[in-house]
CSV table of C-alpha atoms in Angstrom, one decimal:
chain,number,residue,atom,x,y,z
A,14,MET,CA,8.7,-16.3,15.6
A,15,LYS,CA,4.9,-16.7,15.9
A,16,HIS,CA,3.3,-17.5,19.4
A,17,LYS,CA,0.2,-19.8,19.4
A,18,ILE,CA,-2.5,-19.7,22.1
A,19,THR,CA,-5.2,-22.2,22.0
A,20,THR,CA,-8.3,-21.2,23.8
A,21,ALA,CA,-12.0,-22.5,24.3
A,22,LEU,CA,-14.0,-19.5,23.9
A,23,VAL,CA,-17.3,-19.4,25.8
A,24,GLY,CA,-18.5,-15.9,25.3
A,25,THR,CA,-21.8,-15.0,23.8
A,26,LEU,CA,-22.5,-13.2,20.6
A,27,CYS,CA,-25.2,-10.4,20.6
A,28,GLY,CA,-26.8,-11.9,23.9
A,29,LEU,CA,-27.9,-14.9,22.0
A,30,GLY,CA,-25.7,-17.4,23.9
A,31,LEU,CA,-23.9,-18.5,20.7
A,32,SER,CA,-20.4,-19.8,21.3
A,33,SER,CA,-17.3,-20.7,19.0
A,34,ALA,CA,-15.5,-23.9,18.9
A,35,ILE,CA,-12.0,-24.5,19.9
A,36,ALA,CA,-9.9,-21.8,18.4
A,37,GLN,CA,-6.3,-21.0,17.8
A,38,THR,CA,-4.8,-17.6,18.4
A,39,THR,CA,-1.5,-16.5,16.7
A,40,VAL,CA,0.4,-13.3,17.6
A,41,SER,CA,3.3,-12.0,15.4
A,42,GLY,CA,4.8,-8.8,14.5
A,43,ASN,CA,7.7,-6.8,12.8
A,44,LEU,CA,10.1,-4.0,13.6
A,45,ASN,CA,11.8,-1.7,11.1
A,46,LEU,CA,14.3,1.0,11.7
A,47,ALA,CA,15.6,3.3,8.8
A,48,TYR,CA,17.9,6.1,8.1
A,49,HIS,CA,17.3,8.4,5.0
A,50,ALA,CA,19.7,11.0,3.5
A,51,VAL,CA,18.1,13.4,1.1
A,52,SER,CA,19.9,15.8,-1.2
A,53,VAL,CA,18.6,18.2,-3.7
A,54,LYS,CA,19.8,20.2,-6.7
A,55,SER,CA,17.9,23.3,-6.0
A,56,VAL,CA,16.3,24.3,-2.8
A,57,MET,CA,12.7,25.1,-3.1
A,58,ALA,CA,9.5,25.1,-1.1
A,59,GLY,CA,11.8,25.6,2.1
A,60,SER,CA,13.4,22.0,1.8
A,61,GLY,CA,17.2,21.4,1.4
A,62,SER,CA,19.4,18.5,2.0
A,63,TYR,CA,18.7,16.7,5.3
A,64,ARG,CA,18.9,13.5,7.2
A,65,THR,CA,16.1,11.8,9.0
A,66,THR,CA,15.1,8.4,10.6
A,67,GLY,CA,12.1,6.4,10.2
A,68,GLN,CA,10.5,3.4,12.0
A,69,GLU,CA,7.5,1.0,11.7
A,70,THR,CA,6.3,-1.3,14.4
A,71,GLN,CA,3.5,-3.8,13.9
A,72,ILE,CA,1.5,-6.3,15.9
A,73,ASN,CA,-0.6,-9.1,14.3
A,74,ILE,CA,-3.3,-11.0,16.1
A,75,GLN,CA,-5.1,-13.8,14.4
A,76,ASN,CA,-7.8,-16.3,15.4
A,77,LYS,CA,-8.9,-19.2,13.4
A,78,GLY,CA,-11.0,-22.3,14.0
A,79,THR,CA,-14.4,-23.9,13.2
A,80,LEU,CA,-17.9,-22.3,13.7
A,81,SER,CA,-20.8,-24.2,15.3
A,82,ASN,CA,-22.3,-24.8,11.7
A,83,GLY,CA,-19.1,-26.5,10.6
A,84,MET,CA,-17.6,-23.5,8.6
A,85,ALA,CA,-14.1,-22.4,9.0
A,86,TYR,CA,-13.3,-19.0,9.9
A,87,ALA,CA,-10.5,-16.6,10.3
A,88,ALA,CA,-10.5,-13.3,12.2
A,89,GLY,CA,-7.8,-10.8,13.2
A,90,PHE,CA,-6.5,-7.2,13.2
A,91,SER,CA,-3.1,-5.5,13.3
A,92,TRP,CA,-1.7,-2.3,15.0
A,93,GLU,CA,1.0,-0.5,12.7
A,94,LEU,CA,2.6,2.5,13.9
A,95,ASP,CA,4.8,4.4,11.5
A,96,GLY,CA,7.0,7.3,12.8
A,97,ASN,CA,4.7,9.6,15.1
A,98,GLU,CA,1.5,7.9,14.3
A,99,ALA,CA,-0.7,7.1,17.4
A,100,LEU,CA,-3.6,4.7,17.9
A,101,GLY,CA,-5.9,7.6,18.8
A,102,ASP,CA,-7.7,10.1,16.6
A,103,SER,CA,-6.0,13.3,15.8
A,104,THR,CA,-9.2,15.1,16.3
A,105,ALA,CA,-11.7,14.4,19.0
A,106,GLY,CA,-14.8,13.0,17.6
A,107,SER,CA,-13.5,12.5,14.1
A,108,ALA,CA,-14.0,9.4,12.0
A,109,SER,CA,-11.4,6.8,12.2
A,110,ASP,CA,-8.5,7.1,9.7
A,111,SER,CA,-6.6,4.2,8.0
A,112,SER,CA,-3.3,6.2,8.4
A,113,ASN,CA,-3.3,6.0,12.3
A,114,GLY,CA,-2.6,2.3,12.4
A,115,ARG,CA,-5.9,1.0,13.9
A,116,ASN,CA,-7.3,-0.4,10.6
A,117,GLU,CA,-4.3,-2.4,9.4
A,118,ASN,CA,-5.3,-5.9,8.1
A,119,THR,CA,-8.7,-5.9,10.1
A,120,TYR,CA,-10.9,-8.9,9.0
A,121,ILE,CA,-13.4,-11.7,9.5
A,122,ASP,CA,-13.2,-14.3,6.9
A,123,LEU,CA,-15.9,-16.9,6.4
A,124,TYR,CA,-14.8,-20.1,4.3
A,125,PHE,CA,-17.3,-21.7,2.0
A,126,ASN,CA,-14.6,-24.3,1.3
A,127,LYS,CA,-10.9,-24.5,1.7
A,128,ASP,CA,-10.2,-22.5,-1.3
A,129,THR,CA,-12.9,-19.8,-1.3
A,130,TYR,CA,-14.1,-17.4,1.4
A,131,VAL,CA,-16.0,-14.1,2.0
A,132,SER,CA,-14.3,-11.3,3.8
A,133,ILE,CA,-15.5,-8.5,5.7
A,134,SER,CA,-12.4,-6.4,6.2
A,135,SER,CA,-10.0,-3.5,5.7
A,136,ASP,CA,-6.4,-3.7,4.3
A,137,HIS,CA,-6.7,-7.6,4.0
A,138,ILE,CA,-7.7,-9.3,0.6
A,139,LEU,CA,-5.6,-9.3,-2.4
A,140,ASN,CA,-5.4,-5.9,-4.2
A,141,SER,CA,-3.2,-3.7,-6.4
A,142,ASP,CA,-1.0,-2.5,-3.6
A,143,ASN,CA,2.0,-4.7,-4.5
A,144,THR,CA,5.4,-3.3,-5.9
A,145,LEU,CA,6.8,-6.2,-7.8
A,146,THR,CA,9.6,-4.2,-9.3
A,147,ASN,CA,11.3,-3.3,-6.1
A,148,LEU,CA,13.2,-6.7,-5.9
A,149,VAL,CA,15.9,-6.1,-3.4
A,150,GLY,CA,14.9,-2.7,-1.7
A,151,TRP,CA,11.7,-1.7,0.0
A,152,GLY,CA,9.0,0.8,-0.3
A,153,TYR,CA,7.2,2.3,-3.4
A,154,LEU,CA,9.0,3.5,-6.5
A,155,GLY,CA,10.0,7.2,-7.0
A,156,ALA,CA,12.0,9.4,-4.7
A,157,GLN,CA,9.6,10.9,-2.1
A,158,GLY,CA,10.6,13.9,-0.2
A,159,VAL,CA,12.8,15.7,-2.6
A,160,ASN,CA,11.7,19.4,-2.3
A,161,ASN,CA,8.7,18.3,-0.6
A,162,SER,CA,7.3,16.5,-3.6
A,163,THR,CA,5.5,13.3,-3.9
A,164,SER,CA,6.2,10.7,-6.6
A,165,LEU,CA,4.3,10.8,-9.9
A,166,TYR,CA,4.5,7.0,-10.0
A,167,PRO,CA,1.2,5.6,-8.6
A,168,THR,CA,1.5,3.4,-5.5
A,169,SER,CA,-1.6,1.6,-6.1
A,170,PHE,CA,-5.4,2.3,-6.2
A,171,ASN,CA,-6.3,0.4,-3.2
A,172,ASP,CA,-7.2,2.8,0.0
A,173,SER,CA,-7.7,0.1,2.6
A,174,GLY,CA,-11.4,1.0,3.1
A,175,TYR,CA,-13.8,-1.4,5.0
A,176,GLY,CA,-15.9,-3.4,2.7
A,177,ILE,CA,-16.8,-7.0,1.6
A,178,GLY,CA,-15.0,-9.2,-0.7
A,179,VAL,CA,-14.7,-12.8,-2.1
A,180,VAL,CA,-11.3,-14.5,-2.6
A,181,SER,CA,-10.9,-17.8,-4.4
A,182,ASN,CA,-7.8,-20.1,-4.9
A,183,LEU,CA,-8.1,-21.1,-8.6
A,184,GLY,CA,-4.9,-23.2,-8.6
A,185,PRO,CA,-2.7,-21.3,-10.9
A,186,ALA,CA,-3.8,-18.0,-9.6
A,187,THR,CA,-5.8,-16.4,-6.8
A,188,PHE,CA,-8.7,-14.2,-7.7
A,189,ALA,CA,-10.2,-11.5,-5.3
A,190,ILE,CA,-12.9,-9.0,-5.8
A,191,GLY,CA,-13.9,-6.4,-3.2
A,192,TYR,CA,-16.7,-3.7,-2.7
A,193,GLN,CA,-16.1,-0.7,-0.6
A,194,PRO,CA,-19.2,1.4,0.2
A,195,ASN,CA,-17.4,4.5,1.2
A,196,PRO,CA,-13.6,4.3,0.5
A,197,GLY,CA,-13.3,8.1,1.5
A,198,LYS,CA,-13.6,7.1,5.1
A,199,ALA,CA,-11.2,4.3,5.0
A,200,GLY,CA,-11.4,3.4,8.7
A,201,GLY,CA,-15.1,3.6,9.0
A,202,SER,CA,-17.0,5.4,11.6
A,203,ALA,CA,-15.8,5.8,15.3
A,204,ASP,CA,-17.8,2.8,16.5
A,205,THR,CA,-20.4,0.3,15.5
A,206,GLY,CA,-23.5,2.0,16.5
A,207,HIS,CA,-23.3,5.7,17.9
A,208,ASN,CA,-22.0,7.8,14.9
A,209,ALA,CA,-24.3,6.9,12.0
A,210,LYS,CA,-24.4,10.5,11.1
A,211,ALA,CA,-23.4,12.8,8.3
A,212,GLY,CA,-20.3,13.9,10.0
A,213,GLU,CA,-18.9,10.6,9.8
A,214,ASP,CA,-19.6,10.4,6.0
A,215,SER,CA,-17.6,11.6,3.0
A,216,ASN,CA,-18.5,12.5,-0.5
A,217,SER,CA,-16.8,9.4,-2.1
A,218,ASN,CA,-18.7,7.1,-4.3
A,219,SER,CA,-18.3,3.3,-3.8
A,220,LYS,CA,-15.5,1.4,-5.4
A,221,VAL,CA,-15.1,-2.0,-6.7
A,222,GLU,CA,-11.5,-3.6,-7.1
A,223,ALA,CA,-10.7,-6.9,-8.8
A,224,THR,CA,-7.3,-8.6,-8.6
A,225,ILE,CA,-5.8,-11.9,-9.9
A,226,ARG,CA,-2.4,-13.2,-9.1
A,227,GLY,CA,-0.4,-16.4,-9.4
A,228,ASP,CA,2.3,-18.2,-11.2
A,229,LEU,CA,-0.1,-19.3,-13.9
A,230,GLY,CA,1.3,-22.8,-13.7
A,231,VAL,CA,4.9,-21.7,-14.7
A,232,LYS,CA,7.6,-22.3,-11.9
A,233,GLY,CA,9.2,-19.0,-11.1
A,234,LEU,CA,6.6,-16.7,-12.6
A,235,ASP,CA,4.5,-14.1,-10.5
A,236,VAL,CA,1.8,-12.2,-12.5
A,237,LEU,CA,-0.5,-9.6,-11.1
A,238,VAL,CA,-3.4,-8.0,-13.0
A,239,SER,CA,-5.7,-5.5,-11.2
A,240,ALA,CA,-8.4,-3.0,-12.0
A,241,ALA,CA,-10.5,-0.7,-9.9
A,242,TRP,CA,-13.9,1.3,-10.8
A,243,GLN,CA,-15.1,4.3,-9.0
A,244,ASP,CA,-17.1,7.4,-10.1
A,245,ALA,CA,-15.8,10.7,-9.2
A,246,ALA,CA,-17.1,12.2,-6.1
A,247,GLY,CA,-18.4,15.5,-8.0
A,248,VAL,CA,-17.2,19.0,-8.6
A,249,ALA,CA,-13.7,19.7,-7.1
A,250,SER,CA,-12.7,22.6,-4.8
A,251,THR,CA,-11.8,24.7,-7.9
A,252,GLY,CA,-15.1,24.2,-9.6
A,253,THR,CA,-13.8,21.8,-12.2
A,254,VAL,CA,-15.1,18.4,-12.9
A,255,PRO,CA,-12.7,15.7,-11.8
A,256,LYS,CA,-12.0,12.5,-13.6
A,257,ASP,CA,-13.2,9.1,-12.2
A,258,PRO,CA,-10.4,7.6,-10.2
A,259,ASN,CA,-10.2,4.4,-12.0
A,260,GLY,CA,-7.2,2.3,-12.1
A,261,ARG,CA,-5.4,-0.4,-14.0
A,262,ARG,CA,-2.2,-2.4,-13.1
A,263,VAL,CA,-0.3,-5.3,-15.0
A,264,ALA,CA,2.8,-6.6,-13.3
A,265,ALA,CA,5.0,-9.6,-13.5
A,266,LYS,CA,8.4,-11.0,-12.2
A,267,TYR,CA,10.1,-14.2,-13.1
A,268,ASN,CA,13.0,-16.0,-11.4
A,269,PHE,CA,15.5,-18.3,-13.1
A,270,GLY,CA,18.3,-19.5,-10.9
A,271,SER,CA,20.1,-16.6,-9.3
A,272,VAL,CA,18.5,-13.9,-11.6
A,273,THR,CA,15.2,-12.3,-11.1
A,274,VAL,CA,13.6,-9.8,-13.7
A,275,ALA,CA,10.4,-7.8,-13.2
A,276,ALA,CA,8.2,-5.3,-15.1
A,277,ASP,CA,5.2,-3.1,-13.9
A,278,TYR,CA,2.5,-0.8,-15.6
A,279,ILE,CA,0.1,1.2,-13.6
A,280,LYS,CA,-2.4,3.9,-14.6
A,281,LEU,CA,-4.6,5.9,-12.2
A,282,ALA,CA,-6.9,8.8,-13.0
A,283,GLY,CA,-8.5,11.7,-11.0
A,284,GLN,CA,-5.4,12.4,-8.9
A,285,ASN,CA,-3.7,15.3,-7.2
A,286,ILE,CA,0.0,15.8,-7.2
A,287,THR,CA,2.6,17.6,-5.1
A,288,SER,CA,5.3,18.9,-7.4
A,289,ALA,CA,8.9,19.9,-6.7
A,290,GLY,CA,8.5,23.0,-8.9
A,291,THR,CA,6.1,25.6,-10.0
A,292,GLN,CA,5.3,24.5,-13.4
A,293,GLY,CA,1.9,23.6,-14.8
A,294,GLY,CA,0.3,26.1,-12.5
A,295,ALA,CA,1.3,24.1,-9.4
A,296,THR,CA,2.8,25.6,-6.2
A,297,ALA,CA,6.1,23.9,-5.2
A,298,GLY,CA,5.5,21.6,-2.2
A,299,THR,CA,1.8,22.1,-2.2
A,300,ALA,CA,-0.8,19.5,-3.5
A,301,THR,CA,-3.1,20.4,-6.4
A,302,THR,CA,-6.9,20.1,-5.8
A,303,THR,CA,-8.3,19.7,-9.2
A,304,ASN,CA,-8.4,15.9,-9.4
A,305,ALA,CA,-7.4,16.2,-12.9
A,306,HIS,CA,-4.1,14.3,-13.2
A,307,GLU,CA,-4.0,10.8,-14.9
A,308,LEU,CA,-0.8,9.3,-13.6
A,309,THR,CA,1.0,6.4,-15.5
A,310,GLY,CA,3.9,4.4,-14.0
A,311,LYS,CA,6.2,2.2,-15.9
A,312,SER,CA,9.3,0.2,-14.4
A,313,ALA,CA,11.6,-2.7,-15.0
A,314,ALA,CA,13.9,-4.3,-12.7
A,315,ILE,CA,16.6,-6.9,-12.4
A,316,ALA,CA,18.2,-8.8,-9.3
A,317,TYR,CA,21.0,-11.1,-8.8
A,318,ALA,CA,21.6,-13.3,-5.7
A,319,ILE,CA,25.3,-13.3,-5.3
A,320,THR,CA,24.9,-15.8,-2.5
A,321,PRO,CA,21.8,-17.3,-0.7
A,322,ALA,CA,22.2,-14.3,1.9
A,323,LEU,CA,23.3,-11.4,-0.4
A,324,SER,CA,21.4,-9.9,-3.3
A,325,VAL,CA,21.7,-6.7,-5.4
A,326,GLY,CA,19.2,-5.2,-7.6
A,327,TYR,CA,18.4,-2.4,-10.1
A,328,THR,CA,15.1,-0.6,-10.9
A,329,ARG,CA,14.3,1.8,-13.6
A,330,SER,CA,10.9,3.8,-13.2
A,331,ILE,CA,9.3,6.5,-15.0
A,332,GLY,CA,6.2,8.4,-13.8
A,333,GLU,CA,4.1,10.6,-16.0
A,334,THR,CA,0.9,12.9,-15.8
A,335,ASN,CA,-1.2,13.7,-18.7
A,336,GLN,CA,-1.5,17.5,-17.5
A,337,PRO,CA,0.7,19.9,-19.6
A,338,GLY,CA,3.8,21.7,-18.1
A,339,PHE,CA,5.1,18.8,-16.0
A,340,ALA,CA,8.2,16.8,-16.4
A,341,ASP,CA,8.3,13.0,-16.7
A,342,GLU,CA,9.7,11.6,-13.4
A,343,LYS,CA,12.6,9.3,-14.0
A,344,VAL,CA,14.3,7.4,-11.2
A,345,ASN,CA,17.3,4.9,-11.2
A,346,MET,CA,17.4,2.9,-7.9
A,347,PHE,CA,20.2,0.6,-6.8
A,348,ALA,CA,19.7,-1.7,-3.9
A,349,VAL,CA,21.6,-4.4,-1.8
A,350,GLY,CA,20.2,-6.8,0.8
A,351,TYR,CA,21.8,-9.0,3.3
A,352,ASN,CA,20.0,-11.6,5.4
A,353,LEU,CA,21.6,-12.1,8.8
A,354,GLY,CA,19.0,-14.7,9.8
A,355,ALA,CA,16.7,-13.0,12.4
A,356,VAL,CA,17.7,-9.6,11.1
A,357,VAL,CA,17.8,-8.2,7.5
A,358,LEU,CA,20.0,-5.3,6.4
A,359,GLN,CA,18.9,-3.3,3.3
A,360,ALA,CA,20.3,-0.3,1.5
A,361,GLN,CA,19.1,1.6,-1.4
A,362,HIS,CA,19.9,4.7,-3.5
A,363,ARG,CA,17.4,6.6,-5.6
A,364,ASP,CA,18.7,9.2,-8.2
A,365,GLY,CA,15.9,11.1,-10.0
A,366,GLN,CA,14.9,13.9,-12.2
A,367,GLY,CA,11.4,15.3,-12.9
A,368,LEU,CA,10.5,14.4,-9.3
A,369,GLY,CA,6.9,15.2,-8.7
A,370,GLY,CA,6.8,16.5,-12.2
A,371,GLY,CA,9.2,19.2,-11.3
A,372,THR,CA,11.3,20.8,-14.2
A,373,GLY,CA,15.0,21.5,-14.2
A,374,ASP,CA,17.0,21.5,-11.1
A,375,ALA,CA,13.9,21.7,-9.0
A,376,GLY,CA,13.1,18.2,-9.9
A,377,LYS,CA,16.5,16.8,-9.3
A,378,GLY,CA,17.4,14.9,-6.2
A,379,GLN,CA,18.8,11.8,-4.6
A,380,VAL,CA,17.7,9.7,-1.5
A,381,THR,CA,19.9,7.2,0.1
A,382,SER,CA,18.5,4.9,2.7
A,383,PHE,CA,19.4,2.1,5.1
A,384,MET,CA,17.0,-0.3,7.0
A,385,LEU,CA,17.3,-2.9,9.8
A,386,SER,CA,14.3,-5.2,9.9
A,387,THR,CA,13.2,-8.2,11.9
A,388,LYS,CA,10.0,-10.2,12.5
A,389,PHE,CA,8.8,-12.2,15.6
């Protein structure tokens, strides 16, 4: 449920005495509570089978209305806290970080017309961070956490950095293009005027990401195509020259009646990985630092709605790296979802091998998860 507050704003802007027109404020949020059971074939990097819980809480505040020059606008921000995250910096005086929940969906949008607007924002406009092949479950593909590994399947190439973008509704699809001047500091500097210094900077080059998504005029179809361009930051910590972290993604899903099918292809260069094993020169459970990995993810999925409230789904995913000595990551995921109205119950089971590129038993494991979620 969303709560709407209509206010007449009379505050000034930059001391110039400029005031907005009547505006409408909307407050919404969500709460997710999860349980995970992880089991491994071979214990490495100090991790064995374990059970854990997880949570996500998020509050969204949006304001929209009309400016004094007649332009429509929308502005807002979200606070998202996952697990033990906090709204404060982990290090006093450090730059903001997009992982601590303060830079979730933060934006000011200015509309040229009802279909096109310019956005100064973070984590807001259409981008590659969409997993179309997890039809019934939740989260990214792969099986994170087994032997402290991370999945070879790229999640996206969007890092939620602050920037400027243009979004346009073309009818059969929506197109968005965004420019981030410093994606390495996704949260920006600590405030708007007092920390313009080298300590608030990073060595990341600017990034451009373009995405188009829509049904292309076909009922039941959902297609996403996205690409990102960024030059590598320079020589890696090992003295090697990293690859440019460019990315490409093509994904689609199609619903016909009670059945939905989907496919996804993503490639992302200039990456580090955390493997479940010691192959390829990697240390189990420790991230590489060469930025040399070009990761590829391929997946296909099918889902069936047994009733309007109950659905089941299956996803097969393969993650690969171009570096020698690492196994392909292959994961089978089964999911079920039950809509109880105000609350949704989901369960998913992931069975994988080659997790994080680990070979043999080191790369084998399973993750079973349950989640209750609600929105308000």
